[in-house]
XYZ file of C-alpha atoms in Angstrom:
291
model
C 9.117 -93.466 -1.754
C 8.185 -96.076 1.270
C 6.090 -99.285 0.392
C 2.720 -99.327 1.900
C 0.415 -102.172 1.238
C -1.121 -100.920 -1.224
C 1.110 -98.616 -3.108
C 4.284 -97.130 -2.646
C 4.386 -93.310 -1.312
C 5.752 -90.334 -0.146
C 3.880 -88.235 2.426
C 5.038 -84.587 2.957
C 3.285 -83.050 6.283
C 3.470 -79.254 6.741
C 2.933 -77.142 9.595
C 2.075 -73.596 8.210
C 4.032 -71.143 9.922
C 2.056 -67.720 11.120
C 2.768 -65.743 7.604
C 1.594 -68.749 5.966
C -1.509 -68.702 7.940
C -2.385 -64.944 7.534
C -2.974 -65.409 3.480
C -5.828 -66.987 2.051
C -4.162 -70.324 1.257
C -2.116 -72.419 3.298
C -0.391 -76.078 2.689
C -1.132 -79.112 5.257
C 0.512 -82.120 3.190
C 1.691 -82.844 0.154
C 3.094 -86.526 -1.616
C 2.972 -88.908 -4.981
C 2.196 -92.429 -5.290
C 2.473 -95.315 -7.178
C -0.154 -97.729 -6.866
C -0.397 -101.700 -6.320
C -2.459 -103.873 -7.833
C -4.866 -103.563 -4.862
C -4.666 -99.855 -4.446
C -7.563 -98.356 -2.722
C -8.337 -95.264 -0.500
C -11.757 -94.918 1.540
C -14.244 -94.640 2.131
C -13.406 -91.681 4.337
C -13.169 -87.694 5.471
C -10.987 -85.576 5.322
C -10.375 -82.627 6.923
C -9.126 -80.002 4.221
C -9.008 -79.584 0.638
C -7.135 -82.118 -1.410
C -5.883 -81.746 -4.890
C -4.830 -84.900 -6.571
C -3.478 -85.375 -10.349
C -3.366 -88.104 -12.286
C 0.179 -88.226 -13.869
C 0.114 -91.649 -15.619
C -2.394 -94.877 -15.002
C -6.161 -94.308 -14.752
C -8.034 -94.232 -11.203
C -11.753 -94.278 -10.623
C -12.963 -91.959 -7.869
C -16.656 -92.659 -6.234
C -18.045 -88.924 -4.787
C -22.089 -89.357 -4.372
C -23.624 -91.646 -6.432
C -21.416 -91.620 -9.387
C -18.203 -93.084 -10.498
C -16.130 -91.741 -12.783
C -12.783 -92.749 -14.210
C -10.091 -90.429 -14.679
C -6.635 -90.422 -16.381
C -3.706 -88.885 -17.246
C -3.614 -84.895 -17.182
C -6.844 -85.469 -15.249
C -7.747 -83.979 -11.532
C -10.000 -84.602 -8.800
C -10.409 -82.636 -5.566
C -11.566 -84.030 -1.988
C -13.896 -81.441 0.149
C -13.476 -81.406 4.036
C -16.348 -83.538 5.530
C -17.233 -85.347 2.477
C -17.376 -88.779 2.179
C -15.093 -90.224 -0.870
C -13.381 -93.202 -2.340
C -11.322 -93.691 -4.722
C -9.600 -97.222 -6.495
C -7.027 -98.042 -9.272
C -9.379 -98.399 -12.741
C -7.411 -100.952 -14.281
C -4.949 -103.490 -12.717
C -3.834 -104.561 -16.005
C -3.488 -100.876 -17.280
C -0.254 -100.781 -19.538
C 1.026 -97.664 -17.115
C 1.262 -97.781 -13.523
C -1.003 -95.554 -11.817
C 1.037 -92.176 -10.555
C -0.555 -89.026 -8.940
C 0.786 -86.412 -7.004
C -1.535 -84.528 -4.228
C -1.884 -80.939 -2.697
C -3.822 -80.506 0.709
C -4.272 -76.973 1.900
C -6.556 -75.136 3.917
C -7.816 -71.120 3.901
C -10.431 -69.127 2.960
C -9.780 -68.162 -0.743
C -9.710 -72.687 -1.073
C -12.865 -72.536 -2.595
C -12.878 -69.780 -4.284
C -9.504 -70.810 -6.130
C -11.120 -74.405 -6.910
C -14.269 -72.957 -8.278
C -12.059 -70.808 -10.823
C -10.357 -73.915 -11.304
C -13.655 -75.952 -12.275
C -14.101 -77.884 -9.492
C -17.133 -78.406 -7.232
C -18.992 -80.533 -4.876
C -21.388 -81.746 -7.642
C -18.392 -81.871 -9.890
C -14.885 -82.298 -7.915
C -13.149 -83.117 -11.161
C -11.539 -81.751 -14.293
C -9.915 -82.848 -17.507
C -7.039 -82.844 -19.352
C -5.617 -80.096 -17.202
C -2.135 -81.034 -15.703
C 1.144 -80.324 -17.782
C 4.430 -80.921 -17.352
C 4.747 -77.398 -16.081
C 2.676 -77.799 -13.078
C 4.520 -81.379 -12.266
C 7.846 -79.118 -11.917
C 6.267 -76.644 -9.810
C 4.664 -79.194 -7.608
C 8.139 -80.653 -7.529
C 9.739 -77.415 -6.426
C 6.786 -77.580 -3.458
C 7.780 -81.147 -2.801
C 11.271 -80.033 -2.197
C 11.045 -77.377 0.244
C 8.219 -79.847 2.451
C 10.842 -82.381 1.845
C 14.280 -80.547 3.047
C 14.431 -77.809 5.812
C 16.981 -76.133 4.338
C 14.968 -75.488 1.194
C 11.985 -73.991 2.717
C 11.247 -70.440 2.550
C 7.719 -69.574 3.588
C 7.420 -66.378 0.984
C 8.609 -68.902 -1.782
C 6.145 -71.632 -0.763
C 3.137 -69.489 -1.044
C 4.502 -67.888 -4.179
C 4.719 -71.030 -5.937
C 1.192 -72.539 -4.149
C -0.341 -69.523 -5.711
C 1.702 -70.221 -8.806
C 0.621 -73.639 -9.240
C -3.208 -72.660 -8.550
C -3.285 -70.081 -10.996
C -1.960 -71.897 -13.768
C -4.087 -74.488 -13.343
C -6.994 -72.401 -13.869
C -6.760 -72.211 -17.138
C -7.656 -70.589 -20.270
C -8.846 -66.739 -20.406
C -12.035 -68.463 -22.323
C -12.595 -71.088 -19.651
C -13.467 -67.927 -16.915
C -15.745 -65.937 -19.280
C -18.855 -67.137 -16.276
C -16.482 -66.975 -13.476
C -17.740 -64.553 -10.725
C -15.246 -62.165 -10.888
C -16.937 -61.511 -14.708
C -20.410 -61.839 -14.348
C -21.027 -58.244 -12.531
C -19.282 -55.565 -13.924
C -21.137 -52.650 -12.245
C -19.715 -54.499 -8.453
C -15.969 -54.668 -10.040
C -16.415 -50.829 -10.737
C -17.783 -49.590 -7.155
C -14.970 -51.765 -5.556
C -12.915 -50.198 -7.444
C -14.206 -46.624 -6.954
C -14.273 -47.754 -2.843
C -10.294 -48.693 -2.845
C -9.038 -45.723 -5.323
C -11.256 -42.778 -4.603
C -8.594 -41.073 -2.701
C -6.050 -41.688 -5.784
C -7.707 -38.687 -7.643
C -9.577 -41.425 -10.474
C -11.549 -40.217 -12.864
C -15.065 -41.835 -14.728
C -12.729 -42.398 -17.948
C -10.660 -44.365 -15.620
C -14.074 -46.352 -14.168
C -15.596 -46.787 -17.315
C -11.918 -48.522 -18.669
C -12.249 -51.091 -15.435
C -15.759 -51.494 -16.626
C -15.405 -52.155 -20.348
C -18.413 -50.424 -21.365
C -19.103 -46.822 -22.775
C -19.235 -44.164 -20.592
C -22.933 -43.288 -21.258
C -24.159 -46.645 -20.457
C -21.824 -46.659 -16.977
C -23.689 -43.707 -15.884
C -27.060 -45.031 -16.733
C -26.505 -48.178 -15.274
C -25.036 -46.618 -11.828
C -27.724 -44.073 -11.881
C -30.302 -47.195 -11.810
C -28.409 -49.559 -9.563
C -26.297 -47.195 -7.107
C -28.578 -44.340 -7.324
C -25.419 -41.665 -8.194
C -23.793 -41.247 -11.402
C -20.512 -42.237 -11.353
C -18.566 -38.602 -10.232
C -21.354 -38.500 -8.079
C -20.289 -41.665 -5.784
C -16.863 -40.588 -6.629
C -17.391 -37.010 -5.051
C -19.492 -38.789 -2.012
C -17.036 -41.109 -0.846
C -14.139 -38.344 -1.112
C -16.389 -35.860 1.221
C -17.207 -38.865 3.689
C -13.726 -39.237 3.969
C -12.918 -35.453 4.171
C -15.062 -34.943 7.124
C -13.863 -37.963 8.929
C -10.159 -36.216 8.286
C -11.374 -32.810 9.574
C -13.200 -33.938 12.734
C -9.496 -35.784 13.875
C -8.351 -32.130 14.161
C -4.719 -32.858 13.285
C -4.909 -32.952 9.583
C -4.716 -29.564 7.786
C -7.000 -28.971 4.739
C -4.222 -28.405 2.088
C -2.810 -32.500 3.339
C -6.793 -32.965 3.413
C -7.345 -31.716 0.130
C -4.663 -33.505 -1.319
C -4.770 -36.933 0.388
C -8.531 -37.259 -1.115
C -7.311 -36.892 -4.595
C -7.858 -32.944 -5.513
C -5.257 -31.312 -6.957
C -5.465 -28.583 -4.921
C -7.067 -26.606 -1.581
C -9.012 -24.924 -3.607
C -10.734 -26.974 -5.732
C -11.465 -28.894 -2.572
C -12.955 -25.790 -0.809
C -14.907 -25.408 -4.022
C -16.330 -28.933 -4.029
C -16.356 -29.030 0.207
C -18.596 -25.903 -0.075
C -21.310 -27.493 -2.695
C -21.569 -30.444 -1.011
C -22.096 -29.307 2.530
C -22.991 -25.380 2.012
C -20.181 -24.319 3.991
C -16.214 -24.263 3.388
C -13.969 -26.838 4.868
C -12.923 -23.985 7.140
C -16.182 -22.980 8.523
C -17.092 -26.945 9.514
C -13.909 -27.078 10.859
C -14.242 -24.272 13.325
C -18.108 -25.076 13.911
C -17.210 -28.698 14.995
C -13.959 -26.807 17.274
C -17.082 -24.881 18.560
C -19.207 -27.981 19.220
C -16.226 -29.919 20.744
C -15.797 -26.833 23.225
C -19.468 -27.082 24.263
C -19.804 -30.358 24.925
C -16.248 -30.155 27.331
């Protein structure tokens, strides 16, 4: 580490490559301290999102009106365009103050630092860094630190490594958005497997409920039972196939998730009162009229 005025550091800029830059979270700098007796930082902005943990020491960090003091296994977290400070607590504490730092950009930042338990009302959380994370943050350090270390696949793996761990017990999420709707996480999940032949049982699992109260509750929400939205997105789908004309409707029928071209012909012909044949050749028909 160099020797600053106030402390004695190690700064770690990174310039994301492209691949970096095309996943939801992306590392700008990294570093550690050790603080002086007159260590302070800000007021100031920054830029991105910055991650700091207290590894031994105690800091106090001003963000609004409030000041609060944080220690060891302790983190706070800076928000781009937000004015902060933050000092050494104690000058006399019996351990020098030691923190390591994280500052990364990308659209899933906030959504990782809200499962986390950070905010802007809140940007700090307790007794949350173990020794664990210090050896994964040291692994990061490295490959900022020596060229031939980095690997860009291995420095988001262990940035999304870090993160998740950090997030916490199973408990902690129980009001995290990803659990509060349960009827949303089944229709996304109907919208990206429909065409993998699911079935409700499959729903209802994703769901955690019984089946009877899935299908009243879609019924209310969605306005179709659950097969229902099932059997609409897969005959959406099937008519987009059959007006691109180079698709037969045995690959049709099975790329939608029906076992068969008959069972698709079956549920084709309910749907839309005609077979997959006879909308095929009526939109031939239509194509040939317009020409």
């Amino acid at each position: 580490m160099k020797e600053y005025h106030h402390e004695f550091a190690e700064y770690l800029f990174h310039t994301p490559s492209e691949f970096e830059k095309n996943g939801g979270l992306w590392i700008i700098r990294a570093g550690q301290n050790r603080a002086k007796s007159n260590y302070q930082v800000g007021p100031r902005v920054i830029e991105c999102y910055s991650v700091h943990a207290v590894i031994t020491g105690s800091v106090s960090l001003l963000h609004g009106n409030e000041t609060v003091q944080l220690r060891k296994g302790d983190l706070f977290c800076l928000y781009p365009g937000i004015r902060y400070s933050y000092h050494l607590a104690q000058a006399n504490d019996d351990q020098q103050l030691r923190m390591y730092w994280l500052a990364f950009q990308g659209n899933q930042a906030e959504s990782f630092l809200t499962r986390i338990g950070f905010s802007k009302e809140k940007p700090y959380v307790n007794q949350r860094w173990m020794p664990e994370h210090s050896q994964t943050m040291n692994r990061i350090h490295n490959m900022l630190r020596v060229r031939a270390e980095y690997d860009e696949v291995i420095l988001q793996l262990k940035l999304y490594q870090l993160f998740e761990s950090l997030i916490g017990k199973k408990e902690e999420q129980t009001k995290s958005p990803a659990n509060i709707d349960w009827l949303e996480r089944c229709k996304q999940y109907m919208d990206t497997h429909y065409m993998e032949g699911i079935a409700v049982t499959n729903v209802a699992k994703i769901a955690g409920v019984h089946r009877s109260h899935l299908y009243q509750e879609c019924i209310r929400l969605l306005g179709f039972s659950p097969m229902q939205y099932l059997i609409k997105l897969r005959m959406e789908k099937s008519i987009e196939l059959l007006n691109d004309g180079e698709i037969n409707i045995t690959d049709i029928a099975l790329s939608i998730g029906y076992p068969d071209v008959y069972s698709f012909s079956r549920a084709f012909s309910r749907y839309y009162g005609m077979s997959p044949k006879q909308y095929q050749s009526g939109e031939r028909a239509r194509s040939k009229h317009i020409r």
